[in-house]
Amino acid sequence: MRTTIKRAVSASCRPYSTDSTSVKRQVFTWGSGLNGRTGHNSRAVLRAPTHLWYLDEFNVKKIAGKSKHMLALSQDGRVFGWGSNEWGQLGLGPDQPTFGSQFYDHHMPMEVQGLPKIVDIAAGWHTSAAIDEDGQVWIWGSNRWAQLTSDFKGSHSTLPVKIPGFGISEGVMAKQVSLGQDHSAILDTDGVLWTWGCDDYGRLGHELKLDIMGAKVQQPTKVTYFMGDAGSAREDPLKLVQISCGLSHTLVLSETNQVFAFGKNHRSQLGCETGAHVTKTQQFDCVFTPTPVPVLGQRVFANANFSGALDAEGRPITWGGGAPPNLVKRTATRPFKSKMLDMAIGYSHVALVTEEGRLYMYGNNKFGELGVADPWYKMINPFNRATEPKPIKAFQEYNVLQVVCGNRCTAALVEQRSIEEQDDGQEDKEVDTKESKK
């Protein structure tokens, strides 16, 4: 039975802890409302962060999004989705209206049907996924490239489907799942990477080196490069700790902080030098074998044709869009003083969260995705872009805990700041003072 979301009774916010059921966190969204991707029951552009109060009563502890739909995970393990639903990626079941062969988008959060208690979520382009308490993986949405595996025979599923081979009973428990446009990846609790779906440009890392289009792997398959098996490119096994899928490329992070990349590289989104592991198709550069990126990281982020990482010192680094890995600075000549807690990369904008819980954004602002509240006719520059990270002043009274960037839209998970915390923006004051003297 589908949950009806009612407006929550206001409650005071308490110090953040993902283990506490008493903590009350809030979700804000902004940017393009097309497909309902901001969740505010409107297609309008929102140029400032706007409270998505429909989710207040569910005490959200994580959000996910990369393209035109978003997910939220509640403290009690329920999943809610909103936005594009053309392939059933919101998981609302077959009993929903259609337009031709496509399902209607949903402009307000709705609960995903048919899931057990969930501990983690992921949103891709046309699919969504979740991990339950037993380490099982559930996925729903498009199956055009066997994203739901060959065990599912339809073109899509409007309800979650369990991926075979994972869970306590199988002896292999999932730790993280990440979704690209047409491919999927699972990291298990032993640090082993499994990928499946579309393998064009080598985005699955299986070293198939097929110089053709249309290749796919129909079941989760181990990426042997990191296992040190016979015939593998490595002699010693390497445990992985995090994964992130872009449009048609994949990033992974090892326990030694080494970043690896594979897949499509036409926009330098892999960040690695071409060499022995690189093959050219007739269309684009691509890397079929996991290849080291000259970055030591503690987290990695991929979306569309861009990539990023937080290095070992918590500094943000981005690459892609034709650019090699570069350190993101507060201004052109001044690095951030604060370490970063979180980072998100959209189609053409980037979000950074400092360890103090402050949000900075830069990139395209044509659809208000930066949240700086500028009207469309007030150009930041002739291309309507912010080239330096800007503090998002709408969150001066909040700690930002997590941020996600989709296609022309952004979402943030926040908690209320204490009175003592609300006046500590010293870094912004120093920058503002220097700029006013110019």
GROMACS .gro file of C-alpha atoms in nm:
model
  438
    1MET     CA    1   0.000   0.000   0.000
    2ARG     CA    2   0.144   0.334  -0.104
    3THR     CA    3   0.232   0.580   0.171
    4THR     CA    4   0.059   0.916   0.166
    5ILE     CA    5   0.300   1.187   0.274
    6LYS     CA    6   0.150   1.443   0.509
    7ARG     CA    7   0.299   1.767   0.630
    8ALA     CA    8   0.509   1.709   0.939
    9VAL     CA    9   0.459   1.872   1.276
   10SER     CA   10   0.760   2.097   1.336
   11ALA     CA   11   1.022   1.964   1.575
   12SER     CA   12   1.343   2.106   1.711
   13CYS     CA   13   1.660   1.974   1.551
   14ARG     CA   14   1.925   1.801   1.759
   15PRO     CA   15   2.293   1.720   1.703
   16TYR     CA   16   2.336   1.497   1.401
   17SER     CA   17   2.386   1.123   1.438
   18THR     CA   18   2.282   0.864   1.182
   19ASP     CA   19   2.236   0.613   1.466
   20SER     CA   20   1.985   0.825   1.659
   21THR     CA   21   1.614   0.789   1.592
   22SER     CA   22   1.544   1.117   1.774
   23VAL     CA   23   1.747   1.335   1.534
   24LYS     CA   24   1.538   1.544   1.294
   25ARG     CA   25   1.704   1.629   0.965
   26GLN     CA   26   1.565   1.824   0.670
   27VAL     CA   27   1.600   1.800   0.291
   28PHE     CA   28   1.630   2.109   0.071
   29THR     CA   29   1.618   2.102  -0.311
   30TRP     CA   30   1.665   2.362  -0.586
   31GLY     CA   31   1.729   2.403  -0.958
   32SER     CA   32   1.522   2.280  -1.252
   33GLY     CA   33   1.178   2.144  -1.166
   34LEU     CA   34   1.146   1.958  -1.498
   35ASN     CA   35   1.017   1.602  -1.441
   36GLY     CA   36   0.946   1.703  -1.082
   37ARG     CA   37   1.310   1.651  -0.989
   38THR     CA   38   1.298   1.907  -0.704
   39GLY     CA   39   0.999   1.729  -0.544
   40HIS     CA   40   0.794   2.043  -0.479
   41ASN     CA   41   0.489   1.948  -0.689
   42SER     CA   42   0.596   2.196  -0.957
   43ARG     CA   43   0.799   2.216  -1.276
   44ALA     CA   44   0.918   2.565  -1.186
   45VAL     CA   45   1.283   2.660  -1.150
   46LEU     CA   46   1.386   2.712  -0.787
   47ARG     CA   47   1.682   2.950  -0.763
   48ALA     CA   48   1.725   2.921  -0.388
   49PRO     CA   49   1.731   2.614  -0.159
   50THR     CA   50   1.372   2.526  -0.068
   51HIS     CA   51   1.267   2.308   0.223
   52LEU     CA   52   1.114   1.977   0.109
   53TRP     CA   53   0.893   1.953   0.415
   54TYR     CA   54   0.702   1.649   0.286
   55LEU     CA   55   0.994   1.437   0.410
   56ASP     CA   56   1.027   1.587   0.758
   57GLU     CA   57   0.826   1.321   0.938
   58PHE     CA   58   1.044   1.042   0.795
   59ASN     CA   59   1.373   1.171   0.938
   60VAL     CA   60   1.587   1.126   0.626
   61LYS     CA   61   1.944   1.004   0.683
   62LYS     CA   62   2.069   0.984   0.322
   63ILE     CA   63   1.981   1.124  -0.022
   64ALA     CA   64   2.086   1.006  -0.369
   65GLY     CA   65   2.061   1.144  -0.723
   66LYS     CA   66   2.262   1.180  -1.043
   67SER     CA   67   2.025   1.273  -1.320
   68LYS     CA   68   1.650   1.348  -1.328
   69HIS     CA   69   1.521   1.163  -1.022
   70MET     CA   70   1.619   1.150  -0.657
   71LEU     CA   71   1.586   0.914  -0.362
   72ALA     CA   72   1.575   0.960   0.014
   73LEU     CA   73   1.638   0.697   0.283
   74SER     CA   74   1.455   0.738   0.614
   75GLN     CA   75   1.593   0.655   0.957
   76ASP     CA   76   1.367   0.349   0.979
   77GLY     CA   77   1.485   0.206   0.644
   78ARG     CA   78   1.215   0.323   0.402
   79VAL     CA   79   1.294   0.468   0.059
   80PHE     CA   80   1.118   0.759  -0.113
   81GLY     CA   81   1.161   0.882  -0.471
   82TRP     CA   82   1.055   1.171  -0.692
   83GLY     CA   83   1.122   1.304  -1.041
   84SER     CA   84   1.155   1.120  -1.371
   85ASN     CA   85   0.980   0.782  -1.383
   86GLU     CA   86   0.989   0.693  -1.752
   87TRP     CA   87   1.138   0.346  -1.682
   88GLY     CA   88   0.975   0.289  -1.345
   89GLN     CA   89   1.287   0.402  -1.158
   90LEU     CA   90   1.077   0.542  -0.874
   91GLY     CA   91   0.964   0.189  -0.783
   92LEU     CA   92   0.595   0.272  -0.741
   93GLY     CA   93   0.460  -0.054  -0.885
   94PRO     CA   94   0.259  -0.130  -1.200
   95ASP     CA   95  -0.060   0.033  -1.075
   96GLN     CA   96   0.023   0.385  -1.195
   97PRO     CA   97  -0.083   0.598  -1.493
   98THR     CA   98   0.114   0.592  -1.817
   99PHE     CA   99   0.158   0.828  -2.110
  100GLY     CA  100   0.198   0.609  -2.415
  101SER     CA  101   0.457   0.350  -2.314
  102GLN     CA  102   0.607   0.566  -2.037
  103PHE     CA  103   0.509   0.613  -1.674
  104TYR     CA  104   0.422   0.956  -1.546
  105ASP     CA  105   0.681   1.152  -1.353
  106HIS     CA  106   0.608   1.225  -0.988
  107HIS     CA  107   0.657   1.578  -0.861
  108MET     CA  108   0.637   1.488  -0.491
  109PRO     CA  109   0.814   1.217  -0.286
  110MET     CA  110   0.645   0.876  -0.298
  111GLU     CA  111   0.746   0.560  -0.113
  112VAL     CA  112   0.918   0.282  -0.309
  113GLN     CA  113   0.711  -0.035  -0.287
  114GLY     CA  114   0.815  -0.391  -0.203
  115LEU     CA  115   1.137  -0.329  -0.009
  116PRO     CA  116   1.257  -0.474   0.324
  117LYS     CA  117   1.438  -0.249   0.571
  118ILE     CA  118   1.708  -0.066   0.373
  119VAL     CA  119   2.049   0.060   0.489
  120ASP     CA  120   2.185   0.225   0.171
  121ILE     CA  121   2.055   0.365  -0.160
  122ALA     CA  122   2.180   0.466  -0.505
  123ALA     CA  123   2.020   0.650  -0.797
  124GLY     CA  124   2.144   0.633  -1.155
  125TRP     CA  125   1.992   0.757  -1.479
  126HIS     CA  126   1.712   0.507  -1.549
  127THR     CA  127   1.755   0.277  -1.248
  128SER     CA  128   1.759   0.290  -0.869
  129ALA     CA  129   1.906   0.047  -0.616
  130ALA     CA  130   1.915  -0.030  -0.245
  131ILE     CA  131   2.097  -0.258   0.001
  132ASP     CA  132   1.903  -0.423   0.283
  133GLU     CA  133   2.009  -0.529   0.633
  134ASP     CA  134   2.116  -0.873   0.509
  135GLY     CA  135   2.350  -0.733   0.242
  136GLN     CA  136   2.111  -0.814  -0.042
  137VAL     CA  137   2.087  -0.577  -0.339
  138TRP     CA  138   1.756  -0.461  -0.487
  139ILE     CA  139   1.728  -0.276  -0.819
  140TRP     CA  140   1.442  -0.136  -1.027
  141GLY     CA  141   1.386   0.065  -1.345
  142SER     CA  142   1.531   0.001  -1.690
  143ASN     CA  143   1.656  -0.340  -1.803
  144ARG     CA  144   1.761  -0.239  -2.155
  145TRP     CA  145   2.121  -0.339  -2.084
  146ALA     CA  146   2.049  -0.619  -1.836
  147GLN     CA  147   2.080  -0.379  -1.542
  148LEU     CA  148   1.828  -0.604  -1.363
  149THR     CA  149   2.035  -0.908  -1.476
  150SER     CA  150   1.936  -1.179  -1.723
  151ASP     CA  151   1.714  -1.337  -1.453
  152PHE     CA  152   1.460  -1.062  -1.522
  153LYS     CA  153   1.307  -1.094  -1.869
  154GLY     CA  154   1.120  -0.764  -1.912
  155SER     CA  155   1.244  -0.430  -2.047
  156HIS     CA  156   1.189  -0.263  -1.708
  157SER     CA  157   1.056  -0.323  -1.360
  158THR     CA  158   0.838  -0.085  -1.160
  159LEU     CA  159   0.909  -0.285  -0.843
  160PRO     CA  160   1.244  -0.372  -0.682
  161VAL     CA  161   1.405  -0.693  -0.808
  162LYS     CA  162   1.659  -0.883  -0.597
  163ILE     CA  163   2.001  -0.924  -0.758
  164PRO     CA  164   2.110  -1.289  -0.734
  165GLY     CA  165   2.427  -1.391  -0.552
  166PHE     CA  166   2.428  -1.142  -0.263
  167GLY     CA  167   2.316  -1.161   0.099
  168ILE     CA  168   2.396  -1.351   0.417
  169SER     CA  169   2.261  -1.676   0.276
  170GLU     CA  170   2.486  -1.641  -0.031
  171GLY     CA  171   2.799  -1.568   0.172
  172VAL     CA  172   2.860  -1.242  -0.019
  173MET     CA  173   2.725  -0.924   0.139
  174ALA     CA  174   2.702  -0.593  -0.046
  175LYS     CA  175   2.860  -0.286   0.111
  176GLN     CA  176   2.787  -0.026  -0.159
  177VAL     CA  177   2.607  -0.006  -0.494
  178SER     CA  178   2.659   0.260  -0.764
  179LEU     CA  179   2.472   0.314  -1.091
  180GLY     CA  180   2.573   0.467  -1.422
  181GLN     CA  181   2.358   0.542  -1.721
  182ASP     CA  182   2.343   0.180  -1.838
  183HIS     CA  183   2.583  -0.004  -1.606
  184SER     CA  184   2.591  -0.103  -1.241
  185ALA     CA  185   2.855  -0.181  -0.978
  186ILE     CA  186   2.855  -0.346  -0.636
  187LEU     CA  187   3.132  -0.339  -0.377
  188ASP     CA  188   3.106  -0.630  -0.132
  189THR     CA  189   3.219  -0.635   0.230
  190ASP     CA  190   3.542  -0.812   0.132
  191GLY     CA  191   3.640  -0.520  -0.092
  192VAL     CA  192   3.568  -0.706  -0.419
  193LEU     CA  193   3.416  -0.518  -0.714
  194TRP     CA  194   3.132  -0.665  -0.924
  195THR     CA  195   3.000  -0.495  -1.240
  196TRP     CA  196   2.741  -0.569  -1.508
  197GLY     CA  197   2.525  -0.406  -1.774
  198CYS     CA  198   2.647  -0.213  -2.078
  199ASP     CA  199   3.021  -0.261  -2.142
  200ASP     CA  200   3.065  -0.007  -2.422
  201TYR     CA  201   3.402   0.170  -2.387
  202GLY     CA  202   3.514  -0.073  -2.116
  203ARG     CA  203   3.311   0.089  -1.837
  204LEU     CA  204   3.278  -0.247  -1.655
  205GLY     CA  205   3.653  -0.299  -1.620
  206HIS     CA  206   3.652  -0.657  -1.746
  207GLU     CA  207   3.931  -0.600  -1.999
  208LEU     CA  208   3.718  -0.742  -2.280
  209LYS     CA  209   3.871  -0.488  -2.519
  210LEU     CA  210   3.583  -0.523  -2.761
  211ASP     CA  211   3.619  -0.268  -3.038
  212ILE     CA  212   3.246  -0.278  -3.102
  213MET     CA  213   2.936  -0.116  -2.960
  214GLY     CA  214   2.653  -0.299  -2.790
  215ALA     CA  215   2.847  -0.535  -2.560
  216LYS     CA  216   2.686  -0.620  -2.227
  217VAL     CA  217   2.742  -0.842  -1.925
  218GLN     CA  218   2.415  -0.983  -1.794
  219GLN     CA  219   2.514  -1.089  -1.441
  220PRO     CA  220   2.727  -0.928  -1.168
  221THR     CA  221   3.083  -1.034  -1.250
  222LYS     CA  222   3.401  -0.987  -1.047
  223VAL     CA  223   3.652  -0.737  -1.181
  224THR     CA  224   3.955  -0.967  -1.167
  225TYR     CA  225   4.214  -0.691  -1.212
  226PHE     CA  226   4.205  -0.618  -0.838
  227MET     CA  227   4.207  -0.982  -0.726
  228GLY     CA  228   4.558  -1.084  -0.830
  229ASP     CA  229   4.425  -1.401  -0.993
  230ALA     CA  230   4.609  -1.592  -1.262
  231GLY     CA  231   4.580  -1.401  -1.588
  232SER     CA  232   4.502  -1.075  -1.406
  233ALA     CA  233   4.706  -0.761  -1.473
  234ARG     CA  234   4.805  -0.744  -1.104
  235GLU     CA  235   5.021  -0.986  -0.908
  236ASP     CA  236   4.884  -0.896  -0.565
  237PRO     CA  237   4.518  -0.856  -0.462
  238LEU     CA  238   4.399  -0.505  -0.377
  239LYS     CA  239   4.100  -0.440  -0.152
  240LEU     CA  240   3.863  -0.164  -0.259
  241VAL     CA  241   3.677   0.070  -0.023
  242GLN     CA  242   3.453   0.284  -0.249
  243ILE     CA  243   3.307   0.298  -0.602
  244SER     CA  244   3.132   0.564  -0.813
  245CYS     CA  245   2.980   0.530  -1.161
  246GLY     CA  246   2.957   0.815  -1.410
  247LEU     CA  247   2.761   0.825  -1.735
  248SER     CA  248   2.990   0.572  -1.906
  249HIS     CA  249   3.295   0.551  -1.680
  250THR     CA  250   3.374   0.414  -1.336
  251LEU     CA  251   3.597   0.526  -1.048
  252VAL     CA  252   3.716   0.305  -0.763
  253LEU     CA  253   3.917   0.375  -0.449
  254SER     CA  254   4.153   0.123  -0.292
  255GLU     CA  255   4.245   0.076   0.074
  256THR     CA  256   4.584   0.230  -0.014
  257ASN     CA  257   4.403   0.552  -0.122
  258GLN     CA  258   4.487   0.491  -0.488
  259VAL     CA  259   4.218   0.600  -0.736
  260PHE     CA  260   4.154   0.386  -1.045
  261ALA     CA  261   3.940   0.466  -1.349
  262PHE     CA  262   3.810   0.284  -1.656
  263GLY     CA  263   3.559   0.340  -1.935
  264LYS     CA  264   3.497   0.628  -2.171
  265ASN     CA  265   3.757   0.905  -2.177
  266HIS     CA  266   3.653   1.144  -2.455
  267ARG     CA  267   3.630   1.432  -2.207
  268SER     CA  268   3.932   1.335  -1.993
  269GLN     CA  269   3.690   1.210  -1.726
  270LEU     CA  270   3.923   0.924  -1.634
  271GLY     CA  271   4.204   1.159  -1.534
  272CYS     CA  272   4.469   0.904  -1.625
  273GLU     CA  273   4.740   0.909  -1.888
  274THR     CA  274   4.697   0.705  -2.201
  275GLY     CA  275   4.932   0.412  -2.237
  276ALA     CA  276   4.938   0.035  -2.251
  277HIS     CA  277   4.584  -0.004  -2.116
  278VAL     CA  278   4.422   0.230  -2.367
  279THR     CA  279   4.242   0.136  -2.689
  280LYS     CA  280   4.066   0.358  -2.941
  281THR     CA  281   3.729   0.269  -3.087
  282GLN     CA  282   3.615   0.441  -3.399
  283GLN     CA  283   3.433   0.699  -3.184
  284PHE     CA  284   3.618   0.783  -2.861
  285ASP     CA  285   3.914   0.717  -2.636
  286CYS     CA  286   3.846   0.457  -2.371
  287VAL     CA  287   4.024   0.249  -2.107
  288PHE     CA  288   3.928  -0.118  -2.071
  289THR     CA  289   4.155  -0.201  -1.777
  290PRO     CA  290   4.141  -0.022  -1.438
  291THR     CA  291   4.415   0.238  -1.463
  292PRO     CA  292   4.567   0.451  -1.182
  293VAL     CA  293   4.474   0.819  -1.159
  294PRO     CA  294   4.752   1.046  -1.023
  295VAL     CA  295   4.547   1.122  -0.710
  296LEU     CA  296   4.559   0.977  -0.359
  297GLY     CA  297   4.205   1.004  -0.229
  298GLN     CA  298   3.979   0.926   0.061
  299ARG     CA  299   3.657   0.947  -0.146
  300VAL     CA  300   3.572   0.949  -0.518
  301PHE     CA  301   3.281   1.099  -0.713
  302ALA     CA  302   3.167   1.047  -1.074
  303ASN     CA  303   2.874   1.188  -1.270
  304ALA     CA  304   2.810   1.252  -1.640
  305ASN     CA  305   3.153   1.317  -1.799
  306PHE     CA  306   3.317   1.456  -1.486
  307SER     CA  307   3.503   1.312  -1.188
  308GLY     CA  308   3.631   1.426  -0.853
  309ALA     CA  309   3.794   1.317  -0.530
  310LEU     CA  310   3.871   1.434  -0.181
  311ASP     CA  311   4.243   1.376  -0.135
  312ALA     CA  312   4.409   1.239   0.178
  313GLU     CA  313   4.408   1.590   0.331
  314GLY     CA  314   4.041   1.655   0.254
  315ARG     CA  315   4.112   1.886  -0.040
  316PRO     CA  316   3.874   1.874  -0.340
  317ILE     CA  317   4.016   1.774  -0.681
  318THR     CA  318   3.815   1.761  -1.004
  319TRP     CA  319   3.881   1.649  -1.360
  320GLY     CA  320   3.689   1.587  -1.681
  321GLY     CA  321   3.523   1.816  -1.929
  322GLY     CA  322   3.855   1.813  -2.112
  323ALA     CA  323   4.062   1.910  -1.804
  324PRO     CA  324   4.317   1.702  -1.607
  325PRO     CA  325   4.299   1.666  -1.225
  326ASN     CA  326   4.310   2.011  -1.061
  327LEU     CA  327   4.286   2.131  -0.704
  328VAL     CA  328   3.968   2.332  -0.637
  329LYS     CA  329   4.055   2.658  -0.463
  330ARG     CA  330   3.843   2.906  -0.267
  331THR     CA  331   3.963   3.179  -0.506
  332ALA     CA  332   4.203   3.171  -0.800
  333THR     CA  333   4.503   3.220  -0.570
  334ARG     CA  334   4.375   3.103  -0.233
  335PRO     CA  335   4.305   2.742  -0.130
  336PHE     CA  336   4.037   2.643   0.118
  337LYS     CA  337   4.144   2.650   0.481
  338SER     CA  338   3.884   2.392   0.577
  339LYS     CA  339   3.887   2.023   0.494
  340MET     CA  340   3.595   1.889   0.294
  341LEU     CA  341   3.341   1.650   0.442
  342ASP     CA  342   3.146   1.582   0.122
  343MET     CA  343   3.144   1.663  -0.248
  344ALA     CA  344   2.900   1.619  -0.536
  345ILE     CA  345   2.938   1.655  -0.912
  346GLY     CA  346   2.652   1.730  -1.148
  347TYR     CA  347   2.633   1.766  -1.525
  348SER     CA  348   2.792   2.109  -1.509
  349HIS     CA  349   2.806   2.216  -1.144
  350VAL     CA  350   2.995   2.110  -0.832
  351ALA     CA  351   2.907   2.123  -0.461
  352LEU     CA  352   3.149   2.113  -0.165
  353VAL     CA  353   3.070   2.066   0.204
  354THR     CA  354   3.332   2.168   0.460
  355GLU     CA  355   3.392   1.985   0.786
  356GLU     CA  356   3.217   2.280   0.956
  357GLY     CA  357   2.902   2.198   0.756
  358ARG     CA  358   2.918   2.492   0.514
  359LEU     CA  359   2.815   2.452   0.149
  360TYR     CA  360   3.004   2.601  -0.147
  361MET     CA  361   2.904   2.568  -0.513
  362TYR     CA  362   3.035   2.664  -0.855
  363GLY     CA  363   2.964   2.595  -1.221
  364ASN     CA  364   2.655   2.645  -1.432
  365ASN     CA  365   2.365   2.840  -1.281
  366LYS     CA  366   2.130   2.869  -1.577
  367PHE     CA  367   1.857   2.676  -1.395
  368GLY     CA  368   1.938   2.796  -1.045
  369GLU     CA  369   2.132   2.481  -0.957
  370LEU     CA  370   2.386   2.680  -0.754
  371GLY     CA  371   2.121   2.806  -0.514
  372VAL     CA  372   2.257   3.162  -0.504
  373ALA     CA  373   1.908   3.301  -0.572
  374ASP     CA  374   2.018   3.514  -0.871
  375PRO     CA  375   1.743   3.567  -1.129
  376TRP     CA  376   1.799   3.423  -1.475
  377TYR     CA  377   1.879   3.764  -1.625
  378LYS     CA  378   2.152   3.841  -1.370
  379MET     CA  379   2.448   3.677  -1.534
  380ILE     CA  380   2.740   3.575  -1.313
  381ASN     CA  381   2.944   3.604  -1.631
  382PRO     CA  382   2.853   3.585  -2.002
  383PHE     CA  383   2.807   3.205  -1.966
  384ASN     CA  384   2.602   3.232  -1.643
  385ARG     CA  385   2.864   3.035  -1.451
  386ALA     CA  386   3.042   3.078  -1.120
  387THR     CA  387   3.408   2.993  -1.178
  388GLU     CA  388   3.497   3.011  -0.808
  389PRO     CA  389   3.314   2.833  -0.523
  390LYS     CA  390   3.048   3.055  -0.367
  391PRO     CA  391   2.911   3.010  -0.013
  392ILE     CA  392   2.540   2.929  -0.013
  393LYS     CA  393   2.410   3.178   0.240
  394ALA     CA  394   2.069   3.015   0.265
  395PHE     CA  395   2.230   2.760   0.498
  396GLN     CA  396   2.385   2.999   0.749
  397GLU     CA  397   2.158   2.856   1.018
  398TYR     CA  398   2.217   2.493   0.917
  399ASN     CA  399   2.491   2.232   0.911
  400VAL     CA  400   2.498   2.070   0.567
  401LEU     CA  401   2.551   1.696   0.614
  402GLN     CA  402   2.531   1.571   0.256
  403VAL     CA  403   2.478   1.714  -0.092
  404VAL     CA  404   2.390   1.555  -0.429
  405CYS     CA  405   2.399   1.711  -0.776
  406GLY     CA  406   2.176   1.589  -1.055
  407ASN     CA  407   2.102   1.714  -1.403
  408ARG     CA  408   2.046   2.091  -1.344
  409CYS     CA  409   1.929   2.029  -0.987
  410THR     CA  410   2.073   1.996  -0.637
  411ALA     CA  411   1.964   1.855  -0.301
  412ALA     CA  412   2.109   1.888   0.048
  413LEU     CA  413   2.053   1.709   0.378
  414VAL     CA  414   2.086   1.949   0.671
  415GLU     CA  415   2.041   1.994   1.045
  416GLN     CA  416   1.988   2.311   1.249
  417ARG     CA  417   2.302   2.487   1.374
  418SER     CA  418   2.344   2.587   1.735
  419ILE     CA  419   2.351   2.962   1.803
  420GLU     CA  420   2.727   2.939   1.867
  421GLU     CA  421   2.787   2.788   1.523
  422GLN     CA  422   2.590   3.046   1.324
  423ASP     CA  423   2.859   3.315   1.325
  424ASP     CA  424   3.177   3.122   1.240
  425GLY     CA  425   3.210   3.200   0.868
  426GLN     CA  426   3.556   3.354   0.913
  427GLU     CA  427   3.689   3.220   0.582
  428ASP     CA  428   3.411   3.393   0.386
  429LYS     CA  429   3.462   3.716   0.579
  430GLU     CA  430   3.832   3.720   0.490
  431VAL     CA  431   3.756   3.663   0.120
  432ASP     CA  432   3.481   3.926   0.117
  433THR     CA  433   3.714   4.178   0.283
  434LYS     CA  434   3.990   4.123   0.026
  435GLU     CA  435   3.748   4.145  -0.266
  436SER     CA  436   3.598   4.473  -0.134
  437LYS     CA  437   3.945   4.631  -0.126
  438LYS     CA  438   4.013   4.556  -0.494
   0.00000   0.00000   0.00000
